């Protein structure tokens, strides 16, 4: 069970538990401390999909979407990667790669995958990039991904997704409990490593919408193995990409099906630079936002 | 009367009414559901201008300015269009047109008029663009517009406005209840239609500050009829503009007095591109933010 | 003592005091009015560093970091100036100078130092720019500055700061009570004045981490006097800079050690333009965010 709790002592960041105090006293003291840190925790008492308020370990109150349905529910939306302009190459809106052009002097680009900067809203996460405090705060075990067509309303996300899948092997236990810590271990930085040998983990997935064959078709003919999420991969020119969602690279042309990235993509600069580098993928997949959930 | 209500069942987006439950339980359950969805609703019990918290139908809590005075009060500030750089042509800050240059490949530009992306704050809406969830959430009948000089403090908005006016004929009933739905019907997209024949509705207005003659003088000699708000108009080159506030175009040179737009303005590219295209209008009008209210 | 108070009458912006009413009634009425407007006020009852909710005089609720330790505590974090790209010259992210290139047509640049636009979060203020309503709302007497290495977590800010210092002479009493009003009196505008003669005030500081010698070394050999914060200074070419933190200029090459600015830096355009102009300063100081506190 989750409880509304209020710090009794003057110790920051540490919550006393099992003490339900008056909310007005909490605000009076300048803090709102509520136990629910994730949709998983909330799922003990709440069972409907929708927008809910969560509270980070530092006491930051925020609102996001909970998927209380898929595979038992309890999934927290923590981010979305939305391509606002396939013709823009690392321009404004490419918050998950570089908004200032392809630039070897800025190898980490925006640094979004491994920092605490937040932006956007849950409600508009199919029309804009989104990242909330849960991305770096929640202690999670698995990841779920929804590919939702751009500009779709929240109530229709699940039904209209072209692809939905999740991991089941609790891999985040090995990498610090969420993607923020995973990408601290595997920085999304241009030039840091070489193709295949230095790639991060590739985790098997279970499909909730779609399947392996459909997944493969969406990404076109380039060589990759569907049925996985792969993290922090490099291409031939040592450009770093954050996430190959649905597929594991078997070669070095990762720019065809991976998203997010560091700050520089050397080949045919700046053609490959941007949140969605995969220019040979299908129109369906490039015009869908990638929603990331934790559980 | 508005009430603080909390969902009793586990049904998302649907509020049970007339049940005033403890707020801490609402937060405990991850939701804050408060009945007041608009300043109009709040106006039943509150009668002073100022900042208030509202709650969208999806349970998003936000704060905005209520005009409780004009023509009976109950007007909710939902957006402001602020030109941050008359020398920038579809550059950063042109959120109501295109922030990535004039580009025929991006005919909708930012898409702001018909999506759920939000930005800015009520308090700074004379210094920056503003859009809150009320823009797409509130079920409204009429629109009110204030032209407030840039950087004016909230307390002085009404007194310093160079022009204020509102519609009275409940026209939004015909177009889905707000501008979000109106612009779904009349997309602000380059090339979608031709001048005059494909223009959207032009609605008569009542002046609260200023009058028809003053309005006409502010916009200079170009041909237009004051006393209206016109929506989604095209110019000679098929560039789309969102809102001609105070005037109805009688010709095709709408770039002289209309604001907002799609992503491409062909004539003398990119000279006409931006939130405020109207480069021949008076300095007073181009250096004033356009605040949009619903009731 | 601070109290949760609710407006009894329908008068905006004016709070009745010493009346503790139910929070749900406050939200029911569309307002949350809590007495604590600053960490100084909160410090009467709370003594631990951390994130707290504050409420502006207009009733805007926001969260920021309170330093309850330094020199008696009660310091409110109101802003951070973070350089996201030393290679970008007045590009995206240069919110404290100009994000649209060095441009004499935009002499105030973004205008951030003297407007009510807010951005960022307290938690990410070492990874991004930050400005909250306290910047223009709090009635303060002194300023404290922390130079915290980029991307450091909130819990480690104080311990990892390379330099921390504060004023003690209550100078803000003379300039309107905060930096918003100080910069209204001393606009950060290109061309408004000349080097040295038109510079704003330089206020002596007390060091909390580091000292005069260390401070001097961080800024390199260019002529300046450590032990001060100087406000709104001009360089040889009449470019305006907002804040020389830790040093008082004795000459006209202020671009070497001052931060923030107006919209145009004429020398070798656009080389000097940006939030951090000081290109000859040490790597330690240019790769640290500048956190500004009030008390």
PDB file of C-alpha atoms in Angstrom, chain B residues 62-250:
ATOM      1  CA  UNK B  62      -2.820  24.204 -14.249  1.00  0.00           C
ATOM      2  CA  UNK B  63      -2.873  27.862 -13.376  1.00  0.00           C
ATOM      3  CA  UNK B  64      -4.054  30.715 -15.533  1.00  0.00           C
ATOM      4  CA  UNK B  65      -5.512  34.206 -15.504  1.00  0.00           C
ATOM      5  CA  UNK B  66      -9.267  34.733 -15.190  1.00  0.00           C
ATOM      6  CA  UNK B  67     -10.914  37.914 -16.448  1.00  0.00           C
ATOM      7  CA  UNK B  68     -13.923  38.131 -14.132  1.00  0.00           C
ATOM      8  CA  UNK B  69     -14.851  41.651 -15.239  1.00  0.00           C
ATOM      9  CA  UNK B  70     -15.428  42.023 -18.988  1.00  0.00           C
ATOM     10  CA  UNK B  71     -19.041  41.674 -20.153  1.00  0.00           C
ATOM     11  CA  UNK B  72     -20.056  39.660 -17.103  1.00  0.00           C
ATOM     12  CA  UNK B  73     -16.699  37.934 -16.565  1.00  0.00           C
ATOM     13  CA  UNK B  74     -15.775  34.255 -16.680  1.00  0.00           C
ATOM     14  CA  UNK B  75     -13.091  34.506 -19.403  1.00  0.00           C
ATOM     15  CA  UNK B  76     -10.188  32.012 -19.261  1.00  0.00           C
ATOM     16  CA  UNK B  77      -6.789  33.001 -20.679  1.00  0.00           C
ATOM     17  CA  UNK B  78      -5.751  30.008 -22.802  1.00  0.00           C
ATOM     18  CA  UNK B  79      -2.971  31.357 -25.017  1.00  0.00           C
ATOM     19  CA  UNK B  80      -0.809  34.283 -26.016  1.00  0.00           C
ATOM     20  CA  UNK B  81       0.966  34.938 -29.289  1.00  0.00           C
ATOM     21  CA  UNK B  82       4.078  36.985 -28.588  1.00  0.00           C
ATOM     22  CA  UNK B  83       6.570  38.092 -31.202  1.00  0.00           C
ATOM     23  CA  UNK B  84      10.018  37.842 -29.647  1.00  0.00           C
ATOM     24  CA  UNK B  85      11.947  39.001 -32.681  1.00  0.00           C
ATOM     25  CA  UNK B  86      10.473  40.916 -35.629  1.00  0.00           C
ATOM     26  CA  UNK B  87      13.812  40.384 -37.386  1.00  0.00           C
ATOM     27  CA  UNK B  88      13.645  36.603 -36.975  1.00  0.00           C
ATOM     28  CA  UNK B  89      11.774  34.872 -39.797  1.00  0.00           C
ATOM     29  CA  UNK B  90      10.408  31.564 -38.528  1.00  0.00           C
ATOM     30  CA  UNK B  91      13.153  31.224 -35.949  1.00  0.00           C
ATOM     31  CA  UNK B  92      13.255  30.154 -32.285  1.00  0.00           C
ATOM     32  CA  UNK B  93      10.192  31.483 -30.463  1.00  0.00           C
ATOM     33  CA  UNK B  94       7.877  31.355 -33.497  1.00  0.00           C
ATOM     34  CA  UNK B  95       5.865  28.568 -31.858  1.00  0.00           C
ATOM     35  CA  UNK B  96       2.601  29.651 -33.525  1.00  0.00           C
ATOM     36  CA  UNK B  97       4.050  29.253 -37.033  1.00  0.00           C
ATOM     37  CA  UNK B  98       7.407  27.563 -37.704  1.00  0.00           C
ATOM     38  CA  UNK B  99      10.619  27.649 -35.672  1.00  0.00           C
ATOM     39  CA  UNK B 100      12.671  25.969 -38.381  1.00  0.00           C
ATOM     40  CA  UNK B 101      12.581  28.442 -41.253  1.00  0.00           C
ATOM     41  CA  UNK B 102      10.019  28.754 -44.037  1.00  0.00           C
ATOM     42  CA  UNK B 103       9.809  25.209 -45.399  1.00  0.00           C
ATOM     43  CA  UNK B 104       7.328  23.682 -47.883  1.00  0.00           C
ATOM     44  CA  UNK B 105       8.284  20.218 -46.552  1.00  0.00           C
ATOM     45  CA  UNK B 106       6.768  21.192 -43.224  1.00  0.00           C
ATOM     46  CA  UNK B 107       3.447  22.712 -44.360  1.00  0.00           C
ATOM     47  CA  UNK B 108       1.891  22.664 -40.863  1.00  0.00           C
ATOM     48  CA  UNK B 109       4.956  24.237 -39.257  1.00  0.00           C
ATOM     49  CA  UNK B 110       4.865  23.622 -35.500  1.00  0.00           C
ATOM     50  CA  UNK B 111       1.242  22.451 -35.642  1.00  0.00           C
ATOM     51  CA  UNK B 112       0.569  24.404 -32.445  1.00  0.00           C
ATOM     52  CA  UNK B 113      -2.939  25.590 -33.380  1.00  0.00           C
ATOM     53  CA  UNK B 114      -4.256  22.012 -33.541  1.00  0.00           C
ATOM     54  CA  UNK B 115      -2.142  19.973 -31.115  1.00  0.00           C
ATOM     55  CA  UNK B 116      -1.876  19.521 -27.331  1.00  0.00           C
ATOM     56  CA  UNK B 117       1.648  20.883 -26.857  1.00  0.00           C
ATOM     57  CA  UNK B 118       1.715  23.527 -24.081  1.00  0.00           C
ATOM     58  CA  UNK B 119       4.322  26.160 -23.145  1.00  0.00           C
ATOM     59  CA  UNK B 120       4.936  29.316 -21.140  1.00  0.00           C
ATOM     60  CA  UNK B 121       3.150  30.679 -18.075  1.00  0.00           C
ATOM     61  CA  UNK B 122       0.172  32.983 -17.629  1.00  0.00           C
ATOM     62  CA  UNK B 123       2.272  35.479 -15.718  1.00  0.00           C
ATOM     63  CA  UNK B 124       4.841  35.854 -18.503  1.00  0.00           C
ATOM     64  CA  UNK B 125       2.410  35.803 -21.407  1.00  0.00           C
ATOM     65  CA  UNK B 126       3.262  39.364 -22.427  1.00  0.00           C
ATOM     66  CA  UNK B 127       6.962  38.388 -22.587  1.00  0.00           C
ATOM     67  CA  UNK B 128       6.722  34.960 -24.208  1.00  0.00           C
ATOM     68  CA  UNK B 129       4.335  32.646 -26.041  1.00  0.00           C
ATOM     69  CA  UNK B 130       1.802  30.859 -23.830  1.00  0.00           C
ATOM     70  CA  UNK B 131      -0.552  27.918 -24.289  1.00  0.00           C
ATOM     71  CA  UNK B 132      -2.238  25.921 -21.536  1.00  0.00           C
ATOM     72  CA  UNK B 133      -4.444  22.774 -21.484  1.00  0.00           C
ATOM     73  CA  UNK B 134      -7.547  24.979 -21.514  1.00  0.00           C
ATOM     74  CA  UNK B 135      -6.818  25.758 -25.164  1.00  0.00           C
ATOM     75  CA  UNK B 136      -7.874  22.239 -26.179  1.00  0.00           C
ATOM     76  CA  UNK B 137      -9.861  21.185 -23.104  1.00  0.00           C
ATOM     77  CA  UNK B 138     -12.412  23.891 -22.327  1.00  0.00           C
ATOM     78  CA  UNK B 139     -15.853  23.673 -23.927  1.00  0.00           C
ATOM     79  CA  UNK B 140     -16.405  27.315 -24.870  1.00  0.00           C
ATOM     80  CA  UNK B 141     -18.753  29.453 -26.921  1.00  0.00           C
ATOM     81  CA  UNK B 142     -16.938  32.741 -27.446  1.00  0.00           C
ATOM     82  CA  UNK B 143     -13.471  34.229 -27.788  1.00  0.00           C
ATOM     83  CA  UNK B 144     -12.032  37.418 -26.294  1.00  0.00           C
ATOM     84  CA  UNK B 145      -8.783  39.058 -27.413  1.00  0.00           C
ATOM     85  CA  UNK B 146      -6.523  41.531 -25.622  1.00  0.00           C
ATOM     86  CA  UNK B 147      -3.633  43.285 -27.360  1.00  0.00           C
ATOM     87  CA  UNK B 148      -1.307  44.027 -24.428  1.00  0.00           C
ATOM     88  CA  UNK B 149       2.018  45.857 -24.888  1.00  0.00           C
ATOM     89  CA  UNK B 150       5.015  43.548 -24.419  1.00  0.00           C
ATOM     90  CA  UNK B 151       6.398  42.992 -20.907  1.00  0.00           C
ATOM     91  CA  UNK B 152       3.455  44.612 -19.103  1.00  0.00           C
ATOM     92  CA  UNK B 153       2.734  43.168 -15.634  1.00  0.00           C
ATOM     93  CA  UNK B 154      -0.417  41.102 -15.153  1.00  0.00           C
ATOM     94  CA  UNK B 155      -2.051  43.658 -12.866  1.00  0.00           C
ATOM     95  CA  UNK B 156      -1.878  46.269 -15.652  1.00  0.00           C
ATOM     96  CA  UNK B 157      -2.929  44.133 -18.618  1.00  0.00           C
ATOM     97  CA  UNK B 158      -6.499  45.338 -18.825  1.00  0.00           C
ATOM     98  CA  UNK B 159      -5.741  49.029 -18.282  1.00  0.00           C
ATOM     99  CA  UNK B 160      -2.859  49.159 -20.774  1.00  0.00           C
ATOM    100  CA  UNK B 161      -4.397  47.087 -23.589  1.00  0.00           C
ATOM    101  CA  UNK B 162      -4.417  48.983 -26.852  1.00  0.00           C
ATOM    102  CA  UNK B 163      -7.374  46.952 -28.086  1.00  0.00           C
ATOM    103  CA  UNK B 164      -9.792  44.507 -26.433  1.00  0.00           C
ATOM    104  CA  UNK B 165     -12.820  42.843 -28.014  1.00  0.00           C
ATOM    105  CA  UNK B 166     -14.895  39.678 -27.862  1.00  0.00           C
ATOM    106  CA  UNK B 167     -17.391  37.675 -29.871  1.00  0.00           C
ATOM    107  CA  UNK B 168     -20.953  37.307 -28.652  1.00  0.00           C
ATOM    108  CA  UNK B 169     -22.661  34.954 -31.082  1.00  0.00           C
ATOM    109  CA  UNK B 170     -21.498  31.653 -29.514  1.00  0.00           C
ATOM    110  CA  UNK B 171     -19.818  30.704 -32.808  1.00  0.00           C
ATOM    111  CA  UNK B 172     -17.620  28.055 -31.153  1.00  0.00           C
ATOM    112  CA  UNK B 173     -20.726  25.891 -30.733  1.00  0.00           C
ATOM    113  CA  UNK B 174     -20.495  25.312 -34.487  1.00  0.00           C
ATOM    114  CA  UNK B 175     -16.802  24.429 -34.518  1.00  0.00           C
ATOM    115  CA  UNK B 176     -16.295  21.882 -31.739  1.00  0.00           C
ATOM    116  CA  UNK B 177     -16.218  24.169 -28.702  1.00  0.00           C
ATOM    117  CA  UNK B 178     -12.739  25.690 -28.942  1.00  0.00           C
ATOM    118  CA  UNK B 179      -9.950  26.765 -31.297  1.00  0.00           C
ATOM    119  CA  UNK B 180      -8.195  23.376 -31.115  1.00  0.00           C
ATOM    120  CA  UNK B 181     -11.214  21.767 -32.772  1.00  0.00           C
ATOM    121  CA  UNK B 182     -11.865  24.739 -35.066  1.00  0.00           C
ATOM    122  CA  UNK B 183      -8.332  24.405 -36.455  1.00  0.00           C
ATOM    123  CA  UNK B 184      -8.777  20.642 -36.857  1.00  0.00           C
ATOM    124  CA  UNK B 185     -11.602  21.548 -39.255  1.00  0.00           C
ATOM    125  CA  UNK B 186      -9.638  24.417 -40.825  1.00  0.00           C
ATOM    126  CA  UNK B 187      -5.985  23.287 -40.746  1.00  0.00           C
ATOM    127  CA  UNK B 188      -3.378  26.045 -40.727  1.00  0.00           C
ATOM    128  CA  UNK B 189      -1.410  24.403 -43.510  1.00  0.00           C
ATOM    129  CA  UNK B 190       0.490  25.941 -46.408  1.00  0.00           C
ATOM    130  CA  UNK B 191      -1.011  25.156 -49.798  1.00  0.00           C
ATOM    131  CA  UNK B 192      -4.259  23.637 -48.557  1.00  0.00           C
ATOM    132  CA  UNK B 193      -6.484  26.263 -50.148  1.00  0.00           C
ATOM    133  CA  UNK B 194      -6.705  29.556 -51.987  1.00  0.00           C
ATOM    134  CA  UNK B 195      -7.228  33.127 -50.979  1.00  0.00           C
ATOM    135  CA  UNK B 196     -10.730  34.203 -49.928  1.00  0.00           C
ATOM    136  CA  UNK B 197     -12.638  31.181 -51.283  1.00  0.00           C
ATOM    137  CA  UNK B 198     -11.120  28.776 -48.773  1.00  0.00           C
ATOM    138  CA  UNK B 199     -10.862  31.127 -45.802  1.00  0.00           C
ATOM    139  CA  UNK B 200     -12.399  29.988 -42.512  1.00  0.00           C
ATOM    140  CA  UNK B 201     -15.126  31.827 -40.599  1.00  0.00           C
ATOM    141  CA  UNK B 202     -15.055  35.582 -39.838  1.00  0.00           C
ATOM    142  CA  UNK B 203     -16.949  36.407 -36.649  1.00  0.00           C
ATOM    143  CA  UNK B 204     -18.249  39.864 -35.653  1.00  0.00           C
ATOM    144  CA  UNK B 205     -16.816  41.380 -32.483  1.00  0.00           C
ATOM    145  CA  UNK B 206     -17.819  43.850 -29.781  1.00  0.00           C
ATOM    146  CA  UNK B 207     -15.099  46.271 -28.621  1.00  0.00           C
ATOM    147  CA  UNK B 208     -14.210  46.529 -24.925  1.00  0.00           C
ATOM    148  CA  UNK B 209     -11.231  48.863 -25.467  1.00  0.00           C
ATOM    149  CA  UNK B 210     -10.933  50.839 -28.705  1.00  0.00           C
ATOM    150  CA  UNK B 211     -13.358  50.853 -31.620  1.00  0.00           C
ATOM    151  CA  UNK B 212     -13.624  50.134 -35.329  1.00  0.00           C
ATOM    152  CA  UNK B 213     -11.826  53.307 -36.446  1.00  0.00           C
ATOM    153  CA  UNK B 214      -8.977  52.922 -33.998  1.00  0.00           C
ATOM    154  CA  UNK B 215      -8.679  49.243 -34.958  1.00  0.00           C
ATOM    155  CA  UNK B 216      -8.434  50.178 -38.636  1.00  0.00           C
ATOM    156  CA  UNK B 217      -5.742  52.783 -38.039  1.00  0.00           C
ATOM    157  CA  UNK B 218      -3.592  50.302 -36.129  1.00  0.00           C
ATOM    158  CA  UNK B 219      -3.353  48.061 -39.152  1.00  0.00           C
ATOM    159  CA  UNK B 220      -2.439  50.660 -41.727  1.00  0.00           C
ATOM    160  CA  UNK B 221      -3.838  51.217 -45.209  1.00  0.00           C
ATOM    161  CA  UNK B 222      -4.089  47.642 -46.511  1.00  0.00           C
ATOM    162  CA  UNK B 223      -7.572  46.553 -47.422  1.00  0.00           C
ATOM    163  CA  UNK B 224      -9.478  44.802 -44.661  1.00  0.00           C
ATOM    164  CA  UNK B 225     -12.725  45.294 -42.754  1.00  0.00           C
ATOM    165  CA  UNK B 226     -12.430  45.928 -39.011  1.00  0.00           C
ATOM    166  CA  UNK B 227     -14.961  44.559 -36.519  1.00  0.00           C
ATOM    167  CA  UNK B 228     -14.241  40.839 -36.980  1.00  0.00           C
ATOM    168  CA  UNK B 229     -11.989  37.979 -35.994  1.00  0.00           C
ATOM    169  CA  UNK B 230     -11.188  35.900 -39.062  1.00  0.00           C
ATOM    170  CA  UNK B 231      -9.792  32.371 -38.781  1.00  0.00           C
ATOM    171  CA  UNK B 232      -7.469  30.385 -41.087  1.00  0.00           C
ATOM    172  CA  UNK B 233      -7.027  32.591 -44.118  1.00  0.00           C
ATOM    173  CA  UNK B 234      -4.799  32.207 -47.168  1.00  0.00           C
ATOM    174  CA  UNK B 235      -2.761  34.799 -49.025  1.00  0.00           C
ATOM    175  CA  UNK B 236      -1.958  35.038 -52.731  1.00  0.00           C
ATOM    176  CA  UNK B 237       0.822  32.452 -52.467  1.00  0.00           C
ATOM    177  CA  UNK B 238      -1.378  30.003 -50.499  1.00  0.00           C
ATOM    178  CA  UNK B 239       0.413  30.616 -47.212  1.00  0.00           C
ATOM    179  CA  UNK B 240      -1.988  29.883 -44.332  1.00  0.00           C
ATOM    180  CA  UNK B 241      -2.468  32.277 -41.406  1.00  0.00           C
ATOM    181  CA  UNK B 242      -4.388  31.380 -38.251  1.00  0.00           C
ATOM    182  CA  UNK B 243      -6.026  34.518 -36.965  1.00  0.00           C
ATOM    183  CA  UNK B 244      -6.727  38.016 -38.249  1.00  0.00           C
ATOM    184  CA  UNK B 245      -7.631  39.634 -35.019  1.00  0.00           C
ATOM    185  CA  UNK B 246      -9.871  42.646 -35.278  1.00  0.00           C
ATOM    186  CA  UNK B 247     -10.142  42.535 -39.058  1.00  0.00           C
ATOM    187  CA  UNK B 248     -11.640  40.457 -41.867  1.00  0.00           C
ATOM    188  CA  UNK B 249      -9.583  40.238 -45.068  1.00  0.00           C
ATOM    189  CA  UNK B 250     -11.268  41.565 -48.166  1.00  0.00           C
TER     190      UNK B 250
END
